[in-house]
mmCIF file of N, CA, C and O in Angstrom:
data_model
loop_
_atom_site.group_PDB
_atom_site.id
_atom_site.type_symbol
_atom_site.label_atom_id
_atom_site.label_comp_id
_atom_site.label_asym_id
_atom_site.label_seq_id
_atom_site.Cartn_x
_atom_site.Cartn_y
_atom_site.Cartn_z
ATOM 1 N N MET K 24 -65.555 103.712 23.914
ATOM 2 C CA MET K 24 -64.360 102.888 24.607
ATOM 3 C C MET K 24 -63.729 102.013 23.073
ATOM 4 O O MET K 24 -65.651 101.636 22.340
ATOM 5 N N SER K 25 -62.536 101.597 23.526
ATOM 6 C CA SER K 25 -63.004 99.894 22.080
ATOM 7 C C SER K 25 -63.565 99.152 22.438
ATOM 8 O O SER K 25 -63.531 98.973 23.709
ATOM 9 N N ALA K 26 -63.950 98.100 21.591
ATOM 10 C CA ALA K 26 -64.627 97.441 21.781
ATOM 11 C C ALA K 26 -63.673 96.146 22.371
ATOM 12 O O ALA K 26 -64.000 95.006 23.311
ATOM 13 N N ASN K 27 -62.644 96.534 22.692
ATOM 14 C CA ASN K 27 -61.596 95.083 23.367
ATOM 15 C C ASN K 27 -61.825 95.394 24.084
ATOM 16 O O ASN K 27 -61.218 94.283 25.952
ATOM 17 N N GLU K 28 -61.529 96.819 24.980
ATOM 18 C CA GLU K 28 -60.772 97.371 26.384
ATOM 19 C C GLU K 28 -61.993 97.517 26.905
ATOM 20 O O GLU K 28 -62.525 96.952 27.897
ATOM 21 N N LYS K 29 -63.517 97.148 26.329
ATOM 22 C CA LYS K 29 -65.018 96.756 26.506
ATOM 23 C C LYS K 29 -65.522 95.976 27.591
ATOM 24 O O LYS K 29 -65.739 95.556 27.704
ATOM 25 N N ASN K 30 -64.507 94.239 26.237
ATOM 26 C CA ASN K 30 -64.857 93.261 26.079
ATOM 27 C C ASN K 30 -64.436 93.195 27.736
ATOM 28 O O ASN K 30 -64.864 92.535 28.623
ATOM 29 N N GLN K 31 -62.927 93.406 27.931
ATOM 30 C CA GLN K 31 -61.567 93.141 28.910
ATOM 31 C C GLN K 31 -62.755 93.791 30.162
ATOM 32 O O GLN K 31 -62.582 92.611 31.091
ATOM 33 N N ALA K 32 -63.059 94.793 30.078
ATOM 34 C CA ALA K 32 -63.785 95.363 31.700
ATOM 35 C C ALA K 32 -65.018 93.888 32.245
ATOM 36 O O ALA K 32 -64.962 94.451 33.251
ATOM 37 N N ARG K 33 -66.073 94.107 30.924
ATOM 38 C CA ARG K 33 -66.772 93.723 31.456
ATOM 39 C C ARG K 33 -66.314 92.221 31.865
ATOM 40 O O ARG K 33 -67.096 91.610 32.595
ATOM 41 N N THR K 34 -65.954 91.931 31.092
ATOM 42 C CA THR K 34 -64.883 90.232 31.621
ATOM 43 C C THR K 34 -64.467 90.407 32.667
ATOM 44 O O THR K 34 -64.421 89.038 33.596
ATOM 45 N N ASP K 35 -62.942 90.643 33.456
ATOM 46 C CA ASP K 35 -63.357 91.398 34.868
ATOM 47 C C ASP K 35 -64.065 91.438 35.785
ATOM 48 O O ASP K 35 -64.033 90.871 37.046
ATOM 49 N N GLN K 36 -65.211 92.325 35.356
ATOM 50 C CA GLN K 36 -66.150 92.752 36.801
ATOM 51 C C GLN K 36 -66.919 91.201 36.455
ATOM 52 O O GLN K 36 -67.100 90.750 37.941
ATOM 53 N N ALA K 37 -67.932 90.379 36.015
ATOM 54 C CA ALA K 37 -68.098 89.033 35.425
ATOM 55 C C ALA K 37 -66.957 88.116 35.986
ATOM 56 O O ALA K 37 -67.503 87.156 37.321
ATOM 57 N N LYS K 38 -66.016 87.988 35.637
ATOM 58 C CA LYS K 38 -65.034 86.182 36.546
ATOM 59 C C LYS K 38 -64.989 86.740 38.365
ATOM 60 O O LYS K 38 -64.889 86.327 39.418
ATOM 61 N N GLY K 39 -64.987 88.471 38.274
ATOM 62 C CA GLY K 39 -64.685 89.128 39.494
ATOM 63 C C GLY K 39 -66.442 88.458 40.843
ATOM 64 O O GLY K 39 -66.431 88.137 41.732
ATOM 65 N N LYS K 40 -66.626 88.786 40.194
ATOM 66 C CA LYS K 40 -68.339 88.299 40.385
ATOM 67 C C LYS K 40 -69.001 86.502 40.859
ATOM 68 O O LYS K 40 -69.039 86.527 41.605
ATOM 69 N N VAL K 41 -68.227 86.156 40.091
ATOM 70 C CA VAL K 41 -68.151 84.035 40.255
ATOM 71 C C VAL K 41 -66.888 84.155 41.370
ATOM 72 O O VAL K 41 -67.592 83.296 42.152
ATOM 73 N N LYS K 42 -65.939 85.442 41.147
ATOM 74 C CA LYS K 42 -65.151 84.305 41.888
ATOM 75 C C LYS K 42 -65.491 85.264 43.746
ATOM 76 O O LYS K 42 -65.402 84.232 44.590
ATOM 77 N N GLU K 43 -66.122 86.101 43.678
ATOM 78 C CA GLU K 43 -66.798 86.435 45.550
ATOM 79 C C GLU K 43 -67.918 86.031 45.182
ATOM 80 O O GLU K 43 -67.712 85.846 46.825
ATOM 81 N N ALA K 44 -68.788 84.904 45.070
ATOM 82 C CA ALA K 44 -69.915 84.911 45.240
ATOM 83 C C ALA K 44 -69.322 82.961 45.930
ATOM 84 O O ALA K 44 -69.267 82.631 46.339
ATOM 85 N N ALA K 45 -68.147 82.679 44.863
ATOM 86 C CA ALA K 45 -67.364 81.709 45.438
ATOM 87 C C ALA K 45 -67.197 81.632 46.540
ATOM 88 O O ALA K 45 -67.188 80.530 47.509
ATOM 89 N N GLY K 46 -66.227 82.141 46.821
ATOM 90 C CA GLY K 46 -64.894 82.622 48.005
ATOM 91 C C GLY K 46 -66.262 82.597 49.129
ATOM 92 O O GLY K 46 -66.720 81.772 49.877
ATOM 93 N N ARG K 47 -67.413 83.079 48.825
ATOM 94 C CA ARG K 47 -68.518 82.872 50.313
ATOM 95 C C ARG K 47 -69.202 82.270 50.770
ATOM 96 O O ARG K 47 -69.892 81.843 51.837
ATOM 97 N N ALA K 48 -69.135 82.033 49.609
ATOM 98 C CA ALA K 48 -69.873 80.075 49.360
ATOM 99 C C ALA K 48 -69.387 78.887 50.088
ATOM 100 O O ALA K 48 -69.672 78.320 51.280
ATOM 101 N N THR K 49 -67.875 79.231 50.236
ATOM 102 C CA THR K 49 -66.727 78.455 50.825
ATOM 103 C C THR K 49 -66.453 78.452 52.286
ATOM 104 O O THR K 49 -65.485 78.364 53.012
ATOM 105 N N GLY K 50 -66.748 80.224 52.302
ATOM 106 C CA GLY K 50 -65.997 80.449 53.667
ATOM 107 C C GLY K 50 -64.379 81.316 53.331
ATOM 108 O O GLY K 50 -64.130 81.294 53.887
ATOM 109 N N ASN K 51 -64.177 81.446 51.396
ATOM 110 C CA ASN K 51 -62.495 81.643 51.366
ATOM 111 C C ASN K 51 -62.647 83.186 50.867
ATOM 112 O O ASN K 51 -63.023 83.178 50.391
ATOM 113 N N GLU K 52 -61.260 83.722 52.482
ATOM 114 C CA GLU K 52 -61.589 85.158 52.010
ATOM 115 C C GLU K 52 -60.979 85.627 50.827
ATOM 116 O O GLU K 52 -61.055 86.802 50.867
ATOM 117 N N ARG K 53 -59.877 84.794 51.298
ATOM 118 C CA ARG K 53 -58.790 84.869 49.895
ATOM 119 C C ARG K 53 -58.996 85.377 48.555
ATOM 120 O O ARG K 53 -59.491 85.757 47.766
ATOM 121 N N LEU K 54 -59.977 84.184 48.454
ATOM 122 C CA LEU K 54 -61.237 84.143 46.992
ATOM 123 C C LEU K 54 -61.341 85.859 46.707
ATOM 124 O O LEU K 54 -61.645 86.261 45.381
ATOM 125 N N THR K 55 -62.576 85.533 48.129
ATOM 126 C CA THR K 55 -63.841 87.142 48.021
ATOM 127 C C THR K 55 -63.749 88.350 48.129
ATOM 128 O O THR K 55 -63.274 88.524 47.159
ATOM 129 N N ALA K 56 -61.753 88.324 48.203
ATOM 130 C CA ALA K 56 -61.190 89.386 47.998
ATOM 131 C C ALA K 56 -60.320 90.026 46.603
ATOM 132 O O ALA K 56 -60.655 90.146 45.997
ATOM 133 N N GLU K 57 -60.113 87.859 46.394
ATOM 134 C CA GLU K 57 -59.586 88.227 45.185
ATOM 135 C C GLU K 57 -60.855 88.704 43.803
ATOM 136 O O GLU K 57 -60.846 89.647 42.716
ATOM 137 N N GLY K 58 -61.628 88.479 44.597
ATOM 138 C CA GLY K 58 -62.952 88.542 42.851
ATOM 139 C C GLY K 58 -63.829 89.963 43.578
ATOM 140 O O GLY K 58 -63.892 91.176 41.912
ATOM 141 N N ARG K 59 -63.506 90.729 44.680
ATOM 142 C CA ARG K 59 -64.344 91.824 44.727
ATOM 143 C C ARG K 59 -62.789 92.905 43.716
ATOM 144 O O ARG K 59 -62.776 93.974 42.805
ATOM 145 N N THR K 60 -61.792 92.751 44.239
ATOM 146 C CA THR K 60 -60.491 93.047 43.108
ATOM 147 C C THR K 60 -60.455 92.871 41.863
ATOM 148 O O THR K 60 -59.840 93.975 40.630
ATOM 149 N N ASP K 61 -60.727 91.836 41.078
ATOM 150 C CA ASP K 61 -60.925 91.567 39.738
ATOM 151 C C ASP K 61 -62.194 93.345 39.189
ATOM 152 O O ASP K 61 -62.607 93.680 38.168
ATOM 153 N N GLN K 62 -62.920 92.923 40.363
ATOM 154 C CA GLN K 62 -64.382 93.885 40.470
ATOM 155 C C GLN K 62 -63.868 94.935 40.164
ATOM 156 O O GLN K 62 -64.204 96.313 39.066
ATOM 157 N N ALA K 63 -62.958 95.231 40.481
ATOM 158 C CA ALA K 63 -62.202 96.716 40.305
ATOM 159 C C ALA K 63 -61.942 97.046 39.717
ATOM 160 O O ALA K 63 -62.003 99.090 38.770
ATOM 161 N N LYS K 64 -61.079 96.160 39.636
ATOM 162 C CA LYS K 64 -60.035 96.354 37.773
ATOM 163 C C LYS K 64 -60.659 96.755 36.442
ATOM 164 O O LYS K 64 -61.023 97.449 36.131
ATOM 165 N N GLY K 65 -61.730 96.401 36.211
ATOM 166 C CA GLY K 65 -62.823 95.921 35.426
ATOM 167 C C GLY K 65 -63.136 97.483 35.178
ATOM 168 O O GLY K 65 -63.787 97.946 34.939
ATOM 169 N N ASP K 66 -64.146 97.626 36.171
ATOM 170 C CA ASP K 66 -64.742 99.124 37.023
ATOM 171 C C ASP K 66 -63.786 100.080 36.859
ATOM 172 O O ASP K 66 -64.327 101.115 35.761
ATOM 173 N N ALA K 67 -62.688 99.760 37.159
ATOM 174 C CA ALA K 67 -61.676 100.526 37.223
ATOM 175 C C ALA K 67 -61.240 101.508 35.142
ATOM 176 O O ALA K 67 -61.075 102.367 34.466
ATOM 177 N N ARG K 68 -61.036 100.090 34.126
ATOM 178 C CA ARG K 68 -60.172 99.974 32.994
ATOM 179 C C ARG K 68 -62.123 100.054 32.389
ATOM 180 O O ARG K 68 -61.354 100.592 31.495
ATOM 181 N N GLN K 69 -63.386 100.340 33.106
ATOM 182 C CA GLN K 69 -64.871 100.584 31.992
ATOM 183 C C GLN K 69 -64.254 102.302 32.317
ATOM 184 O O GLN K 69 -64.644 102.891 31.489
ATOM 185 N N ALA K 70 -64.223 102.563 32.876
ATOM 186 C CA ALA K 70 -63.656 104.292 33.639
ATOM 187 C C ALA K 70 -63.079 104.829 33.026
ATOM 188 O O ALA K 70 -62.599 106.373 32.449
ATOM 189 N N LYS K 71 -61.729 104.788 32.918
ATOM 190 C CA LYS K 71 -60.596 104.793 31.555
ATOM 191 C C LYS K 71 -61.473 105.275 30.631
ATOM 192 O O LYS K 71 -61.276 106.129 29.796
ATOM 193 N N GLU K 72 -62.248 104.749 30.304
ATOM 194 C CA GLU K 72 -62.520 104.039 28.942
ATOM 195 C C GLU K 72 -63.398 104.845 28.569
ATOM 196 O O GLU K 72 -63.058 106.046 27.260
ATOM 197 N N LYS K 73 -63.937 105.051 29.266
ATOM 198 C CA LYS K 73 -65.400 106.441 29.400
ATOM 199 C C LYS K 73 -64.761 107.516 29.280
ATOM 200 O O LYS K 73 -65.335 108.166 29.063
ATOM 201 N N ALA K 74 -63.400 107.592 29.788
ATOM 202 C CA ALA K 74 -63.617 108.968 30.504
ATOM 203 C C ALA K 74 -62.352 109.472 28.561
ATOM 204 O O ALA K 74 -63.074 110.740 28.486
ATOM 205 N N LYS K 75 -61.492 108.653 28.122
ATOM 206 C CA LYS K 75 -61.540 108.812 27.149
ATOM 207 C C LYS K 75 -61.461 108.454 26.373
ATOM 208 O O LYS K 75 -61.621 109.843 24.938
ATOM 209 N N ASP K 76 -63.504 108.565 26.045
ATOM 210 C CA ASP K 76 -64.501 108.349 24.978
ATOM 211 C C ASP K 76 -65.016 109.985 25.269
ATOM 212 O O ASP K 76 -65.113 110.464 24.014
ATOM 213 N N ALA K 77 -64.907 110.404 26.001
ATOM 214 C CA ALA K 77 -65.657 112.402 26.153
ATOM 215 C C ALA K 77 -64.608 112.795 25.775
ATOM 216 O O ALA K 77 -65.273 114.598 25.775
ATOM 217 N N PHE K 78 -63.309 113.162 26.397
ATOM 218 C CA PHE K 78 -62.245 113.754 25.796
ATOM 219 C C PHE K 78 -63.153 113.452 23.716
ATOM 220 O O PHE K 78 -62.442 114.903 23.907
ATOM 221 N N LYS K 79 -62.536 112.968 23.484
ATOM 222 C CA LYS K 79 -63.244 112.706 21.815
ATOM 223 C C LYS K 79 -63.802 113.758 21.873
ATOM 224 O O LYS K 79 -63.911 113.564 20.400
ATOM 225 N N HIS K 80 -64.557 113.537 22.017
ATOM 226 C CA HIS K 80 -66.245 114.101 21.675
ATOM 227 C C HIS K 80 -66.105 115.760 21.865
ATOM 228 O O HIS K 80 -65.996 116.456 22.103
#
C-alpha cells in the first residue's frame, strides 16, 4: 500500500467517524450520512490498495 494512499484512507475513515458522531450528537441526519459515506470511501480506498499489494507479491 502506498504511504500516501494509506494515509488518505485513514484520514477519510477518521473524518467520517467524527462527522457521524457529530451528526448523531446534534440530530443532523445529513451529517451522519456524510460521515458514513466518508468512512466507506476510506474503506474502499484501503481495500483497493490491499488488493494491489496482494497482486504485487
